[in-house]
Amino acid sequence: MELEMAAEDLKSVLNRLRRAQGQLSGIIRMLEDGRDCEDVITQLSAVSKALDRAGFAIIATGLQSCMADGDVDAADRDAMKLRLEKLFLSLA
């Protein structure tokens, strides 16, 4: 299954991932500088949420694409649905 995203959706997901990447770099610096544990955990939580949101957006797009594809037979659609469900649950 190939992921096809609208340009606006792709831009949003990429922005979230880049933001998370920056936050993660900041956390590494915080640890190297011996920053307060509470500050580090707060930033870890923010990175985790950003990654979860990006993952959910990708899965939602995949699910929408799979369900809209009229050329796929019922068995293939069910298999795709199960794979996407498994991916979704891995983020939960």
Short mmCIF file of C-alpha atoms in Angstrom, two decimals:
data_model
loop_
_atom_site.label_atom_id
_atom_site.label_comp_id
_atom_site.label_asym_id
_atom_site.label_seq_id
_atom_site.Cartn_x
_atom_site.Cartn_y
_atom_site.Cartn_z
CA MET A 1 0.00 0.00 0.00
CA GLU A 2 1.50 3.29 -1.10
CA LEU A 3 0.76 6.41 0.88
CA GLU A 4 -0.58 9.30 -1.13
CA MET A 5 -1.17 12.54 0.72
CA ALA A 6 -2.54 15.87 -0.43
CA ALA A 7 0.12 18.57 -0.49
CA GLU A 8 -1.46 20.41 2.45
CA ASP A 9 -1.66 17.24 4.57
CA LEU A 10 1.91 16.30 3.71
CA LYS A 11 3.14 19.78 4.63
CA SER A 12 1.35 19.59 7.98
CA VAL A 13 2.81 16.17 8.82
CA LEU A 14 6.31 17.21 7.76
CA ASN A 15 6.05 20.36 9.89
CA ARG A 16 5.05 18.28 12.92
CA LEU A 17 7.94 15.89 12.35
CA ARG A 18 10.45 18.71 11.91
CA ARG A 19 9.17 20.37 15.09
CA ALA A 20 9.53 17.06 16.94
CA GLN A 21 13.04 16.67 15.54
CA GLY A 22 13.96 20.11 16.89
CA GLN A 23 12.42 19.32 20.26
CA LEU A 24 14.34 16.06 20.43
CA SER A 25 17.61 17.86 19.71
CA GLY A 26 16.72 20.27 22.49
CA ILE A 27 16.13 17.39 24.90
CA ILE A 28 19.53 15.94 24.09
CA ARG A 29 21.13 19.32 24.84
CA MET A 30 19.12 19.57 28.06
CA LEU A 31 20.43 16.20 29.20
CA GLU A 32 24.00 17.08 28.26
CA ASP A 33 23.68 20.35 30.21
CA GLY A 34 22.26 18.59 33.27
CA ARG A 35 18.92 20.39 33.16
CA ASP A 36 16.11 19.80 35.61
CA CYS A 37 14.36 16.43 35.32
CA GLU A 38 10.89 18.00 35.21
CA ASP A 39 11.87 20.22 32.25
CA VAL A 40 13.26 17.23 30.36
CA ILE A 41 10.14 15.14 30.96
CA THR A 42 7.90 18.02 29.88
CA GLN A 43 9.78 18.24 26.58
CA LEU A 44 9.70 14.44 26.15
CA SER A 45 5.93 14.58 26.53
CA ALA A 46 5.70 17.30 23.88
CA VAL A 47 7.81 15.27 21.43
CA SER A 48 5.74 12.17 22.07
CA LYS A 49 2.49 14.05 21.37
CA ALA A 50 3.90 15.59 18.19
CA LEU A 51 4.97 12.17 16.91
CA ASP A 52 1.61 10.64 17.83
CA ARG A 53 -0.27 13.37 15.98
CA ALA A 54 1.90 12.95 12.90
CA GLY A 55 1.38 9.17 13.02
CA PHE A 56 -2.38 9.49 13.43
CA ALA A 57 -2.54 11.94 10.51
CA ILE A 58 -0.62 9.52 8.30
CA ILE A 59 -2.80 6.58 9.30
CA ALA A 60 -6.00 8.58 8.82
CA THR A 61 -4.86 9.55 5.34
CA GLY A 62 -4.01 5.94 4.54
CA LEU A 63 -7.36 4.75 5.81
CA GLN A 64 -9.21 7.38 3.82
CA SER A 65 -7.26 6.48 0.69
CA CYS A 66 -7.87 2.75 1.12
CA MET A 67 -11.57 3.11 1.72
CA ALA A 68 -12.00 5.46 -1.25
CA ASP A 69 -10.21 3.14 -3.68
CA GLY A 70 -13.03 1.52 -5.63
CA ASP A 71 -10.68 -0.78 -7.59
CA VAL A 72 -9.83 -2.87 -4.51
CA ASP A 73 -11.87 -5.99 -3.85
CA ALA A 74 -13.42 -6.68 -0.46
CA ALA A 75 -10.72 -9.14 0.67
CA ASP A 76 -7.90 -6.72 -0.13
CA ARG A 77 -9.78 -3.87 1.52
CA ASP A 78 -10.26 -5.97 4.66
CA ALA A 79 -6.56 -6.86 4.71
CA MET A 80 -5.60 -3.19 4.34
CA LYS A 81 -8.04 -2.26 7.08
CA LEU A 82 -6.47 -4.80 9.44
CA ARG A 83 -2.95 -3.55 8.69
CA LEU A 84 -3.98 0.06 9.29
CA GLU A 85 -5.78 -0.92 12.47
CA LYS A 86 -2.62 -2.63 13.72
CA LEU A 87 -0.60 0.48 12.90
CA PHE A 88 -3.14 2.69 14.64
CA LEU A 89 -3.05 0.54 17.77
CA SER A 90 0.74 0.62 17.81
CA LEU A 91 0.50 4.39 18.36
CA ALA A 92 -2.18 4.18 21.05
#
